[in-house]
């Protein structure tokens, strides 16, 4: 098992991208963590058929 | 009167929505209030209570739906206005530290190219997709969302293992990376003890106990509860986490925690721990501790896990069993608590916010021969006919989906537990209430202040019947948590609650009290 990337994480300053609950980003900021909160919404307006099509395109 | 407001393409997260719903439900004249996104599940629920009957153009998952029922019509109008205003204010406050919020991961990486962790708490049906995209970009993932299939979990963890990335979760509520608490976590001192846990409240409890014993944490990794429990996941993230801590120079002692694990996964974890060459402490809940295997020690409960890890981190030899109160002290307190109970008071009722804390209490009671009924029960004869009504000795995990559908988790909002405290106090057979309180980020700002009031009322009600209600609690938290453990403890104690230093100690005291109560009428 290669754990080099995990050690890079342990050795560096934590920098977070947050998707979902905004309060998680607010709390990390209080702990002086550099965090970027995304304006996340269900993809393709939540249309499941369209999402699965997008995923197929993504894999190509 | 029923009124529905639909706001197209107005997405809000579930915490915002629940807070808005709660604000509206308390208004005079309001019978029913839902503030939700227009997902299929939510629309079904709304149809069940008489909204959207016979309408053709239904809202979409990206649309905000405010559905209110009440009287008079002015009250309903006012409630709609307040719901919208609450959401607007919350969003403004959340966005005040950040001017621009990117809508895609690519966009986010342009702004923060050195990002190394993605925290995902979007609704379950979309969560795996977002996690997959983050792993593809070479980012470590903490996946808080639940309702992710086990097939998706295996796929995500396989991808992560191949790339040597952390894939914590799904349903991973807590972690401490580089000293930073993530999602639901406590502020603890740094040190040489590294944890990998397939149990959220277990990880919080053990890290807080370590802090209280003046030990410190190097890293605390969550794996999600299924990592070891479900044989299909095969402990993939637990094994990777152990490997990472093995090579981490800051970690001198490794702690592994899990709810009852699958046999093969447990065996793989133990042999991996033996290979680390570091002292290790294992806590598999509900399993009798095994004999020490080389440098691998087995603890009997959560508090003992912390005590053993702290001893090992100081180069000392652990000497279990660990007890912060002697048998004699426990017995004396139990005697006093049981002295004024009435004859009908025969049962313990446990109301827990932390699943692992509930489970530990259940196992400790069962070890002492108590027959416990619970919504956590797996075996026949232990299940409750309804989780909403206690029977005999009952211990409940109030964070279970059966209680939290459409309501905030009891760690975020104490009202669910407060209602149940009143319900148990009204039952003349209730002798003792046992509770856990979890502090830290993510949790309610003043949980004990709110609970103390309910406990006070419950005790008064039982006293008026000529009995005595014993209330035992533990607080998972530290002095550095924003709620402050000492301040919170004072509030519970002022309501006559016995606050123990750990969940383990609270359970042991409760066992003693229940035994004394039973002896009195023999």
Coordinates of N, CA, C and O in Angstrom, one line a residue, chain B residues 11-81:
Chain B
X11 N -31.5 26.5 -4.1 CA -31.0 25.3 -3.4 C -30.5 25.7 -2.0 O -29.7 26.6 -1.8
X12 N -31.0 25.0 -1.0 CA -30.5 25.2 0.4 C -30.1 23.9 1.0 O -30.7 22.9 0.7
X13 N -29.1 23.9 1.9 CA -28.7 22.6 2.5 C -29.6 22.2 3.6 O -30.4 23.1 4.1
X14 N -29.6 21.0 4.0 CA -30.6 20.4 4.9 C -30.6 21.1 6.3 O -31.6 21.2 6.9
X15 N -29.4 21.5 6.8 CA -29.4 22.2 8.1 C -30.2 23.5 8.0 O -31.0 23.8 8.9
X16 N -30.0 24.3 7.0 CA -30.7 25.5 6.8 C -32.2 25.2 6.8 O -33.0 25.9 7.4
X17 N -32.6 24.2 6.0 CA -34.0 23.9 5.8 C -34.7 23.5 7.1 O -35.8 24.0 7.4
X18 N -34.0 22.7 7.9 CA -34.6 22.2 9.1 C -34.7 23.4 10.1 O -35.6 23.5 10.9
X19 N -33.7 24.3 10.1 CA -33.8 25.4 11.1 C -35.0 26.3 10.7 O -35.7 26.8 11.5
X20 N -35.2 26.5 9.4 CA -36.3 27.4 8.9 C -37.6 26.7 9.3 O -38.5 27.3 9.8
X21 N -37.7 25.4 9.1 CA -38.9 24.6 9.4 C -39.2 24.7 10.9 O -40.4 24.9 11.3
X22 N -38.2 24.6 11.7 CA -38.3 24.7 13.1 C -38.9 26.1 13.6 O -39.7 26.2 14.4
X23 N -38.3 27.1 13.0 CA -38.7 28.5 13.3 C -40.2 28.7 13.0 O -40.9 29.3 13.8
X24 N -40.7 28.1 11.9 CA -42.0 28.3 11.5 C -43.0 27.4 12.3 O -44.1 27.8 12.7
X25 N -42.6 26.2 12.6 CA -43.5 25.3 13.4 C -43.9 25.8 14.7 O -45.0 25.5 15.2
X26 N -43.1 26.6 15.3 CA -43.4 27.2 16.6 C -44.4 28.3 16.6 O -44.8 28.8 17.7
X27 N -44.7 28.8 15.4 CA -45.5 30.0 15.3 C -47.0 29.7 15.7 O -47.4 28.6 15.4
X28 N -47.7 30.7 16.3 CA -49.1 30.4 16.6 C -50.0 30.1 15.4 O -49.8 30.8 14.4
X29 N -50.8 29.2 15.5 CA -51.8 28.8 14.4 C -51.3 27.9 13.4 O -52.0 27.5 12.4
X30 N -50.0 27.5 13.5 CA -49.4 26.6 12.5 C -49.5 25.1 12.9 O -49.1 24.7 13.9
X31 N -50.2 24.3 12.0 CA -50.3 22.9 12.3 C -49.3 22.1 11.7 O -48.8 21.1 12.2
X32 N -48.9 22.4 10.4 CA -48.0 21.6 9.7 C -47.1 22.6 8.9 O -47.6 23.5 8.3
X33 N -45.8 22.3 8.9 CA -44.9 23.2 8.2 C -43.7 22.3 7.6 O -43.1 21.6 8.4
X34 N -43.5 22.4 6.3 CA -42.4 21.7 5.7 C -41.6 22.7 4.9 O -42.2 23.5 4.1
X35 N -40.3 22.8 5.1 CA -39.4 23.6 4.3 C -38.4 22.7 3.7 O -37.5 22.2 4.4
X36 N -38.5 22.3 2.4 CA -37.7 21.2 1.9 C -37.4 21.5 0.4 O -37.9 22.4 -0.2
X37 N -36.4 20.7 -0.1 CA -36.2 20.7 -1.5 C -37.2 19.8 -2.2 O -37.6 18.8 -1.6
X38 N -37.5 20.0 -3.5 CA -38.5 19.3 -4.2 C -38.0 17.9 -4.7 O -38.3 17.6 -5.8
X39 N -37.4 17.1 -3.8 CA -37.0 15.7 -4.2 C -38.2 14.8 -4.2 O -39.2 15.1 -3.6
X40 N -38.1 13.7 -4.9 CA -39.2 12.7 -5.0 C -39.6 12.3 -3.6 O -40.8 12.2 -3.3
X41 N -38.6 12.0 -2.7 CA -39.0 11.5 -1.4 C -39.8 12.6 -0.6 O -40.8 12.3 0.0
X42 N -39.3 13.8 -0.7 CA -40.0 14.9 0.0 C -41.4 15.1 -0.6 O -42.3 15.4 0.2
X43 N -41.5 15.0 -1.9 CA -42.9 15.3 -2.5 C -43.8 14.2 -2.1 O -45.0 14.4 -1.8
X44 N -43.3 12.9 -2.0 CA -44.2 11.8 -1.5 C -44.7 12.1 -0.1 O -45.8 11.9 0.3
X45 N -43.7 12.6 0.8 CA -44.1 12.9 2.2 C -45.1 14.0 2.2 O -46.1 14.0 3.0
X46 N -45.0 15.0 1.4 CA -45.9 16.2 1.3 C -47.3 15.7 0.8 O -48.3 16.1 1.3
X47 N -47.3 14.8 -0.2 CA -48.6 14.3 -0.7 C -49.3 13.5 0.5 O -50.5 13.6 0.6
X48 N -48.5 12.8 1.3 CA -49.0 12.1 2.4 C -49.8 12.9 3.4 O -50.6 12.5 4.1
X49 N -49.4 14.2 3.5 CA -50.1 15.1 4.4 C -51.0 16.1 3.7 O -51.3 17.2 4.2
X50 N -51.3 15.7 2.5 CA -52.4 16.5 1.8 C -52.0 17.6 0.9 O -52.8 18.4 0.4
X51 N -50.6 17.8 0.6 CA -50.2 18.8 -0.3 C -50.0 18.2 -1.7 O -49.9 17.0 -1.8
X52 N -50.0 19.0 -2.7 CA -49.8 18.6 -4.1 C -50.8 17.5 -4.6 O -50.4 16.6 -5.3
X53 N -52.0 17.6 -4.1 CA -53.0 16.5 -4.6 C -53.5 17.0 -5.9 O -54.0 18.1 -6.0
X54 N -53.4 16.2 -6.9 CA -53.9 16.4 -8.2 C -53.2 17.5 -9.1 O -53.7 17.9 -10.1
X55 N -52.0 17.9 -8.6 CA -51.3 18.9 -9.5 C -50.4 18.2 -10.5 O -49.8 17.2 -10.2
X56 N -50.2 18.8 -11.6 CA -49.4 18.2 -12.7 C -48.0 18.7 -12.7 O -47.1 17.9 -12.8
X57 N -47.8 20.0 -12.5 CA -46.4 20.5 -12.6 C -45.8 20.5 -11.2 O -46.1 21.4 -10.3
X58 N -45.1 19.5 -10.9 CA -44.5 19.3 -9.6 C -43.1 20.0 -9.5 O -42.4 20.1 -10.5
X59 N -42.7 20.4 -8.3 CA -41.4 21.0 -8.2 C -40.2 20.0 -8.5 O -40.5 18.8 -8.5
X60 N -39.1 20.5 -8.8 CA -37.9 19.7 -9.1 C -36.9 19.7 -7.9 O -37.0 20.5 -7.0
X61 N -35.9 18.8 -7.9 CA -35.0 18.7 -6.8 C -34.3 20.0 -6.5 O -33.8 20.2 -5.4
X62 N -34.2 20.9 -7.5 CA -33.5 22.1 -7.2 C -34.4 23.3 -6.8 O -34.0 24.4 -6.6
X63 N -35.7 22.9 -6.6 CA -36.6 24.0 -6.2 C -36.9 23.9 -4.7 O -37.1 22.8 -4.2
X64 N -37.0 25.1 -4.1 CA -37.3 25.2 -2.7 C -38.9 25.1 -2.6 O -39.6 25.7 -3.3
X65 N -39.3 24.3 -1.6 CA -40.8 24.1 -1.4 C -41.1 24.5 0.1 O -40.5 23.9 1.0
X66 N -42.0 25.5 0.2 CA -42.4 25.8 1.6 C -43.9 25.5 1.6 O -44.7 26.0 0.9
X67 N -44.2 24.5 2.5 CA -45.7 24.0 2.5 C -46.1 24.2 4.0 O -45.6 23.7 4.9
X68 N -47.2 25.0 4.1 CA -47.7 25.4 5.5 C -49.2 25.1 5.6 O -49.9 25.4 4.6
X69 N -49.6 24.6 6.7 CA -51.0 24.4 7.0 C -51.3 25.1 8.3 O -50.6 24.9 9.3
X70 N -52.4 25.9 8.4 CA -52.7 26.5 9.7 C -53.9 27.4 9.5 O -54.5 27.5 8.5
X71 N -54.2 28.0 10.6 CA -55.4 29.0 10.7 C -55.1 30.1 11.7 O -54.4 29.8 12.7
X72 N -55.5 31.3 11.5 CA -56.2 31.8 10.3 C -55.2 32.0 9.1 O -54.0 31.9 9.3
X73 N -55.7 32.4 7.9 CA -54.9 32.5 6.7 C -53.7 33.5 6.9 O -52.7 33.3 6.4
X74 N -54.0 34.5 7.8 CA -52.9 35.5 8.0 C -51.7 34.8 8.7 O -50.5 35.2 8.4
X75 N -51.9 33.8 9.5 CA -50.9 33.1 10.2 C -50.0 32.3 9.2 O -48.8 32.3 9.3
X76 N -50.7 31.8 8.2 CA -50.0 31.0 7.2 C -49.2 31.9 6.4 O -48.0 31.6 6.1
X77 N -49.7 33.0 6.0 CA -49.0 34.0 5.2 C -47.7 34.4 5.9 O -46.6 34.5 5.4
X78 N -47.9 34.7 7.2 CA -46.8 35.2 8.0 C -45.7 34.1 8.1 O -44.5 34.4 8.1
X79 N -46.2 32.9 8.3 CA -45.2 31.7 8.4 C -44.4 31.6 7.1 O -43.2 31.4 7.2
X80 N -45.0 31.7 6.0 CA -44.3 31.6 4.7 C -43.3 32.7 4.6 O -42.1 32.5 4.2
X81 N -43.7 33.9 5.0 CA -42.7 35.1 5.0 C -41.5 34.8 5.9 O -40.4 35.0 5.5

